[in-house]
Tab-separated table of C-alpha atoms in Angstrom:
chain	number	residue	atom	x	y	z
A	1	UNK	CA	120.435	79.448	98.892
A	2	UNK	CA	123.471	79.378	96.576
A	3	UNK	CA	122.068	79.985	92.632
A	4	UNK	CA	124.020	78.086	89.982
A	5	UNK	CA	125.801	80.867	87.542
A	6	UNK	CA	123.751	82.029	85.090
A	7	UNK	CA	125.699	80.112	81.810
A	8	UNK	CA	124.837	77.182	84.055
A	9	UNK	CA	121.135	78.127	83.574
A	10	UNK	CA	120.924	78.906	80.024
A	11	UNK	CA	123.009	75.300	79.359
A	12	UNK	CA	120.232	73.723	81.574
A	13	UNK	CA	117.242	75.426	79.941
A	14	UNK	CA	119.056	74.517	76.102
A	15	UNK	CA	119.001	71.141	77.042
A	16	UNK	CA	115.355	71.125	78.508
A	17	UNK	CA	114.080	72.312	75.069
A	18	UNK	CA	115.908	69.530	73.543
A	19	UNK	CA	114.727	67.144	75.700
A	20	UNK	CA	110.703	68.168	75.684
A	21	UNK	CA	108.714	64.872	76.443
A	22	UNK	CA	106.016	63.740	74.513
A	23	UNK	CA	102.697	65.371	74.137
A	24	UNK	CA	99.875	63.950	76.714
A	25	UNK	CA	97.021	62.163	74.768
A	26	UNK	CA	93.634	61.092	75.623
A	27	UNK	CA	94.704	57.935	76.453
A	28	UNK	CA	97.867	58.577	78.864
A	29	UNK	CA	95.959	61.986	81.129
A	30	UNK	CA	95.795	60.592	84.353
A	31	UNK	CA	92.007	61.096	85.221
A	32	UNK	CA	92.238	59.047	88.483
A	33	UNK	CA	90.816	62.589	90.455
A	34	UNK	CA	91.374	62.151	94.062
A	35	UNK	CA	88.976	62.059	96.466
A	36	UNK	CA	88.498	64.928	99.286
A	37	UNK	CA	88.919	65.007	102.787
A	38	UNK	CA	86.015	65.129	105.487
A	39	UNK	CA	84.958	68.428	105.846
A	40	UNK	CA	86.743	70.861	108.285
A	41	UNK	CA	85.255	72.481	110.990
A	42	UNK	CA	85.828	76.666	110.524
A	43	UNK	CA	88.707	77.591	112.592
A	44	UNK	CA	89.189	81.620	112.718
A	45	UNK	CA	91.970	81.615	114.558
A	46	UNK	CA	94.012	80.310	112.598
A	47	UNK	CA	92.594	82.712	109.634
A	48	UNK	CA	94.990	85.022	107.474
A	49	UNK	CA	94.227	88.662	107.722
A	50	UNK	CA	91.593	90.701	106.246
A	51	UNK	CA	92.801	91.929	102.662
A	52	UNK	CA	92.266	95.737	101.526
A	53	UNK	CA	93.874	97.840	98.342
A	54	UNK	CA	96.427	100.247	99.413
A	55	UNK	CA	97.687	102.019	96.023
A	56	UNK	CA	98.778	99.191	93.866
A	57	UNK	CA	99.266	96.672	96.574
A	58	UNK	CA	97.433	94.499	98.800
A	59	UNK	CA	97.501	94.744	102.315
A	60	UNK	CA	96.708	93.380	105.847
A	61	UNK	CA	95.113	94.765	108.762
A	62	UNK	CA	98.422	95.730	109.830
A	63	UNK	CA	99.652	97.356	106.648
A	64	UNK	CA	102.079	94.822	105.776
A	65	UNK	CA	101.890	94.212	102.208
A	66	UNK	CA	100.919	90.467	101.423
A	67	UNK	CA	101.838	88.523	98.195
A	68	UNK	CA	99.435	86.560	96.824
A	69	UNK	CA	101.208	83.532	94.873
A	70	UNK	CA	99.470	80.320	94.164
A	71	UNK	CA	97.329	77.932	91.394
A	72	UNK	CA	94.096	77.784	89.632
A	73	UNK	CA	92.228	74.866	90.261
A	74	UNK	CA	89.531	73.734	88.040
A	75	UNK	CA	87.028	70.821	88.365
A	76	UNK	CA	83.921	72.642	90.159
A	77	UNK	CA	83.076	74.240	86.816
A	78	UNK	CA	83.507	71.205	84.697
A	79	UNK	CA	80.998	69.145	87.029
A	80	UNK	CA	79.154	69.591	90.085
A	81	UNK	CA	81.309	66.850	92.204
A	82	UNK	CA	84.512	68.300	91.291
A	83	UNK	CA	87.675	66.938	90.610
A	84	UNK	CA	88.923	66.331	94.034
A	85	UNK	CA	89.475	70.013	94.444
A	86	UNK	CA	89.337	70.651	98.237
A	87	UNK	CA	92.231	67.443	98.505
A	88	UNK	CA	93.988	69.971	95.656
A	89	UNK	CA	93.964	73.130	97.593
A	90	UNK	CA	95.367	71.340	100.898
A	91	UNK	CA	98.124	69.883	99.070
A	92	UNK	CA	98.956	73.212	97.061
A	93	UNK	CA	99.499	75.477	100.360
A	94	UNK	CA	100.939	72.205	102.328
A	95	UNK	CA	103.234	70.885	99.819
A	96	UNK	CA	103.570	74.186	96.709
A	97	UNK	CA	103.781	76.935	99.590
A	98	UNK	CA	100.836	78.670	97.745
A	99	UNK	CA	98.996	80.832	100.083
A	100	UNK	CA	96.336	81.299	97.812
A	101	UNK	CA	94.355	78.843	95.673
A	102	UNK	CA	91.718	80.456	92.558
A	103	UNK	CA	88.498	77.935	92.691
A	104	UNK	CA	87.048	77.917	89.504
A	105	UNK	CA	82.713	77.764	89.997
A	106	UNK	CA	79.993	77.891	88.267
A	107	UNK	CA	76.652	79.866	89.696
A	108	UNK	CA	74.428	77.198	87.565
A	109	UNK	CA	75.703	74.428	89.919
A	110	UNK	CA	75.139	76.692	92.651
A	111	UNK	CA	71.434	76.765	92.022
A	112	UNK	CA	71.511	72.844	91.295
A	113	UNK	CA	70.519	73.006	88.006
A	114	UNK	CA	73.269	71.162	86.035
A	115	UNK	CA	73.623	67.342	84.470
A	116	UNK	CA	72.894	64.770	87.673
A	117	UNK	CA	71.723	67.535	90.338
A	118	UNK	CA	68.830	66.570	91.922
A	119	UNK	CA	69.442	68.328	95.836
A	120	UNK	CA	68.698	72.136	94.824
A	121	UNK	CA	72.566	72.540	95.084
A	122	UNK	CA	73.061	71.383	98.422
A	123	UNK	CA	75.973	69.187	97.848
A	124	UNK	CA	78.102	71.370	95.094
A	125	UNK	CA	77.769	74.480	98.063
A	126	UNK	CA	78.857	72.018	100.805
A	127	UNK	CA	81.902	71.609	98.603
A	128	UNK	CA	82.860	75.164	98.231
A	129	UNK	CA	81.961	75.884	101.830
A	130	UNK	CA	84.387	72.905	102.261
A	131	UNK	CA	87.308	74.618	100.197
A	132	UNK	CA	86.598	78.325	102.159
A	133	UNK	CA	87.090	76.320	105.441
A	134	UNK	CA	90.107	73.844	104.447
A	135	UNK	CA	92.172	77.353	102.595
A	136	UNK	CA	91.439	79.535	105.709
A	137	UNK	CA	92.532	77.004	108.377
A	138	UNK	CA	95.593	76.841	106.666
A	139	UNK	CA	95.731	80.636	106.473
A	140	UNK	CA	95.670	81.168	103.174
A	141	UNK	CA	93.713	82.860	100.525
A	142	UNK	CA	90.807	81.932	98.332
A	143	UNK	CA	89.535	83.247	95.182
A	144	UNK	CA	85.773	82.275	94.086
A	145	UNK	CA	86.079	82.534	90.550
A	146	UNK	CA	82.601	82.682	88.532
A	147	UNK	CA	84.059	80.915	85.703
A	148	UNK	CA	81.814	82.124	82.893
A	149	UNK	CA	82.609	84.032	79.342
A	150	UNK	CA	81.703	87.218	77.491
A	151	UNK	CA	80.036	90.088	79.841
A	152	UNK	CA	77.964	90.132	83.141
A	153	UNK	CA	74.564	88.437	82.880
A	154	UNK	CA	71.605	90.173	84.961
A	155	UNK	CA	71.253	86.528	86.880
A	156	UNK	CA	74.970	86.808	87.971
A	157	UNK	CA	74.321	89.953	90.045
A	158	UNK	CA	71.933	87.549	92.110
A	159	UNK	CA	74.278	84.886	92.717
A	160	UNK	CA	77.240	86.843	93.392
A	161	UNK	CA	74.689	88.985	96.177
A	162	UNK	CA	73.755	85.571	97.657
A	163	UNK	CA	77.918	84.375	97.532
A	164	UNK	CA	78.658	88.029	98.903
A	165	UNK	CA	76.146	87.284	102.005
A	166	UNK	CA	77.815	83.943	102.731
A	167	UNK	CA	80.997	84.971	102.956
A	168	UNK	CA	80.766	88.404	103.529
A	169	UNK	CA	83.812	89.933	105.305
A	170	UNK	CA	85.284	86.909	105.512
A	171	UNK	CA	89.065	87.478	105.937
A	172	UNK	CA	90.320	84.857	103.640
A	173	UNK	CA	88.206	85.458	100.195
A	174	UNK	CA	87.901	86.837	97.907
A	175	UNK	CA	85.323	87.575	94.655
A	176	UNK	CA	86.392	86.980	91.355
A	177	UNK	CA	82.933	88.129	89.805
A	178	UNK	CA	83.562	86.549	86.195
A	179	UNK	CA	85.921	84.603	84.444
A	180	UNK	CA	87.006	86.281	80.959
A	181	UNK	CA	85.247	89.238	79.222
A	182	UNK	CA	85.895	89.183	75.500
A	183	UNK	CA	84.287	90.636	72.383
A	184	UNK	CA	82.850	93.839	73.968
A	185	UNK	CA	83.755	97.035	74.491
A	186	UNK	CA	85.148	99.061	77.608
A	187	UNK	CA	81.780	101.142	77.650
A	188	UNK	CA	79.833	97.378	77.808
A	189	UNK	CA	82.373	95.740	80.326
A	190	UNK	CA	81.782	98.813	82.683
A	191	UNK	CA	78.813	100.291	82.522
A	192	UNK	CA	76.696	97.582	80.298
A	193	UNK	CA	74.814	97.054	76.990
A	194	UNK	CA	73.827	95.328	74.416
A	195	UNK	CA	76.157	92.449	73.806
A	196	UNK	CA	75.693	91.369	70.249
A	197	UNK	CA	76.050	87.877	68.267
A	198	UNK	CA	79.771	86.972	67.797
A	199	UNK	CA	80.991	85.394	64.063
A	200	UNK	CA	84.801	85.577	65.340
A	201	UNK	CA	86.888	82.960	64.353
A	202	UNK	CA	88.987	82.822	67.194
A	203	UNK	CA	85.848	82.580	69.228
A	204	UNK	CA	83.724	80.005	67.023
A	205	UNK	CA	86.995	78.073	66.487
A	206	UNK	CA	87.950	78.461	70.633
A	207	UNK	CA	87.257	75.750	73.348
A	208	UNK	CA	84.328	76.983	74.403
A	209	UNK	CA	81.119	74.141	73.640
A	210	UNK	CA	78.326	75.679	71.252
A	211	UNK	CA	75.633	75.783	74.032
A	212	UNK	CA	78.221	78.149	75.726
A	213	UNK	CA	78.733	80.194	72.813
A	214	UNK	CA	75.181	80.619	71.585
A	215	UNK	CA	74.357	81.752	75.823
A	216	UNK	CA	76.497	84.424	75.149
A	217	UNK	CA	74.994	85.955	72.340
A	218	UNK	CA	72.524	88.762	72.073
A	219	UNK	CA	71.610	89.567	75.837
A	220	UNK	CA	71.634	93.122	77.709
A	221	UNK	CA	74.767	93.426	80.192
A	222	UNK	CA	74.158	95.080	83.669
A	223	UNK	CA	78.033	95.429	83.221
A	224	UNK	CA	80.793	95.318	86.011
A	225	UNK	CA	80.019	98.458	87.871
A	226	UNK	CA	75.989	97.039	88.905
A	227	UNK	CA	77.702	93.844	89.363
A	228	UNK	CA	80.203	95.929	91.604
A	229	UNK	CA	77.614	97.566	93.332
A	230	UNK	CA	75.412	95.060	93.836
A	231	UNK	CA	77.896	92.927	96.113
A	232	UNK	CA	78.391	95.880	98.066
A	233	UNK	CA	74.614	96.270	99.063
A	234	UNK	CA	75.233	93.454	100.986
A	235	UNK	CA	77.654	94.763	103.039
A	236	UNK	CA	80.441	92.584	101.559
A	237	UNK	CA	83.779	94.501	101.882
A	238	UNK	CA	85.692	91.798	100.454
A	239	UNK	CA	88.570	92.251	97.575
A	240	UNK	CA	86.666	92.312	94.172
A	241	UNK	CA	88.636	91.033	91.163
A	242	UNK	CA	87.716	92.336	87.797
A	243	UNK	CA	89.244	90.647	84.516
A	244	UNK	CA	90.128	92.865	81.431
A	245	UNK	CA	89.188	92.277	77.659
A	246	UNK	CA	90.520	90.270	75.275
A	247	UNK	CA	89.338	86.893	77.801
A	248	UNK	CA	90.484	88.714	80.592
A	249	UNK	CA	94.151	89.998	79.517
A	250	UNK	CA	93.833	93.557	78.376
A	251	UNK	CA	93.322	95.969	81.218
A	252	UNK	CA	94.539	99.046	78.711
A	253	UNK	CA	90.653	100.575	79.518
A	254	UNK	CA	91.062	100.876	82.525
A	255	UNK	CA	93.599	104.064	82.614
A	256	UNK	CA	91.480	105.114	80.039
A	257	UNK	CA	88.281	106.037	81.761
A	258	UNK	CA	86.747	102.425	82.845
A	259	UNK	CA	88.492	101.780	86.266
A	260	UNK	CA	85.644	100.566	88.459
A	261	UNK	CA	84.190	102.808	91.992
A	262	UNK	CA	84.188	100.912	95.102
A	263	UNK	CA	83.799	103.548	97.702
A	264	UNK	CA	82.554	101.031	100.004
A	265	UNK	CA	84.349	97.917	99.901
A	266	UNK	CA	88.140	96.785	100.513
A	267	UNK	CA	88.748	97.238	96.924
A	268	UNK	CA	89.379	96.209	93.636
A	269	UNK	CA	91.709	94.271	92.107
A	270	UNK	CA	92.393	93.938	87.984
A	271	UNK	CA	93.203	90.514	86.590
A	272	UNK	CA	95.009	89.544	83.470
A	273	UNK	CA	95.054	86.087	81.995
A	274	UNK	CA	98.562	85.778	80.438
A	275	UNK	CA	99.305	82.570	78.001
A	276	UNK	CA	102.703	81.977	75.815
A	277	UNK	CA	100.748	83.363	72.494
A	278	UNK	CA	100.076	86.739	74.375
A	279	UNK	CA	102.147	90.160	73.559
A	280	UNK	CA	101.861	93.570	74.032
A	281	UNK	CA	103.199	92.809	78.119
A	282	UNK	CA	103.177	97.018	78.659
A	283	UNK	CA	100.805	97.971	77.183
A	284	UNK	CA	98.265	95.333	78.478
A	285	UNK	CA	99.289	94.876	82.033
A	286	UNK	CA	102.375	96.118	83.362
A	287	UNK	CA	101.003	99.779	82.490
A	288	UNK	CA	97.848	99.189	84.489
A	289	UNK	CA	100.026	97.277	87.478
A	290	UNK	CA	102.417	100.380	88.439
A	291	UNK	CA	98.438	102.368	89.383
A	292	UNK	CA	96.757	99.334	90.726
A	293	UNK	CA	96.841	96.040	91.942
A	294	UNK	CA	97.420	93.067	89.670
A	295	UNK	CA	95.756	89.330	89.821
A	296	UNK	CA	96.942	86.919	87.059
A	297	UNK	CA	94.120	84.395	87.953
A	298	UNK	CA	95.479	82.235	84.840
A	299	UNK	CA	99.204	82.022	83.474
A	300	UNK	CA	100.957	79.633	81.889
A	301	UNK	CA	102.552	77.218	78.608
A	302	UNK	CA	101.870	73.850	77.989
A	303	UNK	CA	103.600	71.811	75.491
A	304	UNK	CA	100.756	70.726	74.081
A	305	UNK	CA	99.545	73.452	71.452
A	306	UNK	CA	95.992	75.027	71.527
A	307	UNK	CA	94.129	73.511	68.212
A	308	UNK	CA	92.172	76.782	68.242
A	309	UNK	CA	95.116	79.261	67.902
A	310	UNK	CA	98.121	78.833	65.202
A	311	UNK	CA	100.516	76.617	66.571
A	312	UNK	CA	103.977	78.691	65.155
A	313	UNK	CA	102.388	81.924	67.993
A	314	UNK	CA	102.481	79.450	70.998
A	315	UNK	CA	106.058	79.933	72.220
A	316	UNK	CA	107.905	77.044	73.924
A	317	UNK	CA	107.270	76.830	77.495
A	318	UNK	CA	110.669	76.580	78.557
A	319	UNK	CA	111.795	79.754	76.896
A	320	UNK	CA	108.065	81.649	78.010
A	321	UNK	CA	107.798	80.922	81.315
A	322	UNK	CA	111.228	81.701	82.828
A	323	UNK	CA	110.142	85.209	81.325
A	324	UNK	CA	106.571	85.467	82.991
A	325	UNK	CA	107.825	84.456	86.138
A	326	UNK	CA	110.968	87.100	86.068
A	327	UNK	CA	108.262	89.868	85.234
A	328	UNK	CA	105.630	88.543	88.065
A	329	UNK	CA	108.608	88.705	90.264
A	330	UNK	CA	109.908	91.659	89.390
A	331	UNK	CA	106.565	93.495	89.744
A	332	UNK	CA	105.650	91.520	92.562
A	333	UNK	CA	102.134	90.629	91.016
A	334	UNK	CA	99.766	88.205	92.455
A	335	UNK	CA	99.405	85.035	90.662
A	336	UNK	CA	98.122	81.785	90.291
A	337	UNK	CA	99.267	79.271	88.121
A	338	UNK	CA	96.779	77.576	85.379
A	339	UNK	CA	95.763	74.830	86.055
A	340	UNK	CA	96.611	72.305	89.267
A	341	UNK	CA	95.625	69.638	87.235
A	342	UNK	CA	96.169	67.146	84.789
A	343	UNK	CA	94.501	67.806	81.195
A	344	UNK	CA	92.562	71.639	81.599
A	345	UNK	CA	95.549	72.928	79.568
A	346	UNK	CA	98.375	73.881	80.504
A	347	UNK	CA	98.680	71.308	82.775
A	348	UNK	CA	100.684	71.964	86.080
A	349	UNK	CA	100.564	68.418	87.280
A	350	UNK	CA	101.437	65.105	85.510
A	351	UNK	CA	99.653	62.821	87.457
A	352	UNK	CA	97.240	63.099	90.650
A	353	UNK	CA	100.159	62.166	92.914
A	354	UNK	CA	100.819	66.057	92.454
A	355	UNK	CA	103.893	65.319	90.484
A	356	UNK	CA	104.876	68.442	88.922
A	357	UNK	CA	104.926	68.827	84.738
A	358	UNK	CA	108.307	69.187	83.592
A	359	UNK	CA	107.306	72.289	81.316
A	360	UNK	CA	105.046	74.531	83.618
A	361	UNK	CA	104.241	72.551	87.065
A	362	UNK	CA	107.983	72.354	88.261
A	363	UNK	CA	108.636	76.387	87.187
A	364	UNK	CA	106.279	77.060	89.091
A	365	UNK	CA	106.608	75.210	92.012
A	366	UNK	CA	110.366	76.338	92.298
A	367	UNK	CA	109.274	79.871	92.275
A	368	UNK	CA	106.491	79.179	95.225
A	369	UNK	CA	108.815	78.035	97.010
A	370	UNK	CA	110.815	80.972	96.473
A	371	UNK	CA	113.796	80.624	93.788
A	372	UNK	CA	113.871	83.788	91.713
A	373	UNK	CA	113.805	84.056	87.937
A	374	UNK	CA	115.121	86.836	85.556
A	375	UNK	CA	112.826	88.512	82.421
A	376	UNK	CA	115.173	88.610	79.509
A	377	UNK	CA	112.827	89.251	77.086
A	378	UNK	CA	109.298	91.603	77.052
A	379	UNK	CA	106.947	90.185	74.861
């Protein structure tokens, strides 16, 4: 496909900045969620390839590398019905080219015990079952993220053993075994501890609700490694993904001593969460992605600005992500875009007709589809 010259681009991008539209509010989010399909049936053979690590790429059964490039879709962590996130995930691989989609989860809903749940968690596991079957007879890629904060809990090694039996060896998913890690150290993240109260700022003053914040103070962590290893007594060889420090963007720790031991799974894959107020690019992931493979479960830049976080550090979106998407390209690092929705910030879609956002949605759809963009700036 012919590329318009590159003075063409810059002109075009100029005028987007010039032209930003207004910020959403409250009252103009689209919260019309759609409604999802009828469940599918499983349908295996028309299942993508089992996934393994092969140095600091991801391969099939065949040893053809595979690119994982898709969205983040949130809803089944916010409440147990969802957001219409199985009807999400069809239209991101059937009409975004994704081939794979990050389903954000939460083990509490799992077990039935949040706001309205009255069936044990019958219903919420129907509707991930639903999203595992719907991804993989579209043969594409799923990532179960536990969407939950801090450090491994000791009641997150049984869930994740009871996912890990589910779905275990099932070609098309894949374990992400906890959201973002923050306020600990390497030594905690990896091999466990005591994880102490938390007085940061950034943290009290973050968008995480108090009851959240006070559950993550003072407990002892199992850490990754038993959580790890505890997926793998089940036999489970399926592709574990382990977010860094720093709420999952630093993975610095783990060329220095803390990589995780998976002698008996399929592997293990890092993830960084990369927003337009991160820096340090090198030293925080690109270092770590030329040894191992790299998942950004979350990127992206909203227009909106992050109350929580000074406003002048939140580059513009159509200067940042241009950037992020020359580096993901460059590196060839598997992604998926935060969030396929229309107010968990930064918002990929404007409305739930899947229309794109002008800022982040329609980047990235133009690069799923396969148009390549240049880094002209590290951060």
């Amino acid at each position: 496909m012919l590329q318009p010259p590159r003075i063409l681009c810059k002109l075009i991008t100029t005028l987007l900045i010039c032209a930003q539209p207004a910020l959403l509010s409250a009252d103009n989010i689209d919260r019309n969620y759609p409604s999802d399909p009828p469940a599918e049936a499983a349908q295996p053979n028309n299942w993508p390839s089992e996934l393994k690590v092969t140095g600091n790429r991801l391969t099939d059964t065949d040893g053809n590398e595979v690119w994982l490039q898709g969205v983040a879709i949130p809803g089944l962590e916010i409440i147990p019905a969802g957001h219409g996130v199985v009807n999400s995930a069809i239209i991101a691989i059937e009409e975004w080219n994704a081939n794979v989609v990050r389903i954000a989860i939460k083990d509490s809903y799992w077990y039935g015990q949040g706001k309205g749940q009255t069936d044990g968690g019958l219903a919420y596991r129907a509707t991930i079952d639903a999203a595992v079957n719907a991804v993989a007879n579209r043969g594409a890629y799923i990532v179960l993220d536990n969407h939950r904060f801090r450090a491994v809990k000791p009641e997150h090694l049984p869930f994740w053993q009871e996912l890990a039996t589910l779905y275990k060896n099932h070609p098309a998913v894949l374990f992400d075994i906890i959201n973002e890690p923050h306020e600990i150290s390497w030594e905690v993240w990896r091999n466990g501890g005591f994880v102490a109260d938390n007085t940061d700022e950034y943290n009290q003053a973050g968008f995480l609700d108090e009851t959240t914040m006070q559950a993550n103070r003072g407990f002892e962590s199992p850490g990754m490694q038993a959580l790890v290893d505890a997926v793998r007594i089940t036999g489970a060889k399926n592709i574990i993904i382990a977010g860094g420090l720093d709420w999952a963007y630093d993975l610095s720790g783990i060329l220095n001593g803390y990589a995780l031991e998976d002698a008996e799974g399929n592997g293990i894959m890092y993830s960084t969460h990369i927003y337009n107020w991160k820096t340090d690019w090198q030293k925080s992931f690109l270092d770590a992605a030329e040894h191992y493979p790299i998942f950004i479960g979350e990127v992206g830049a909203d227009v909106k600005k992050m109350d929580f976080l000074p406003h002048e550090i939140q580059e513009n979106p159509y200067t940042w992500v241009p950037d992020m998407l020359g580096i993901i390209q460059k590196h060839r690092l598997n992604w998926t875009g935060w969030s396929f929705h229309t107010w968990a910030t930064p918002v990929m879609l404007s409305n739930w007709q899947y229309e794109p956002t002008p800022f982040w949605g329609d980047f990235a759809k133009r690069a799923l589809a396969g148009e390549q963009f240049e880094c002209e700036r590290l951060r």
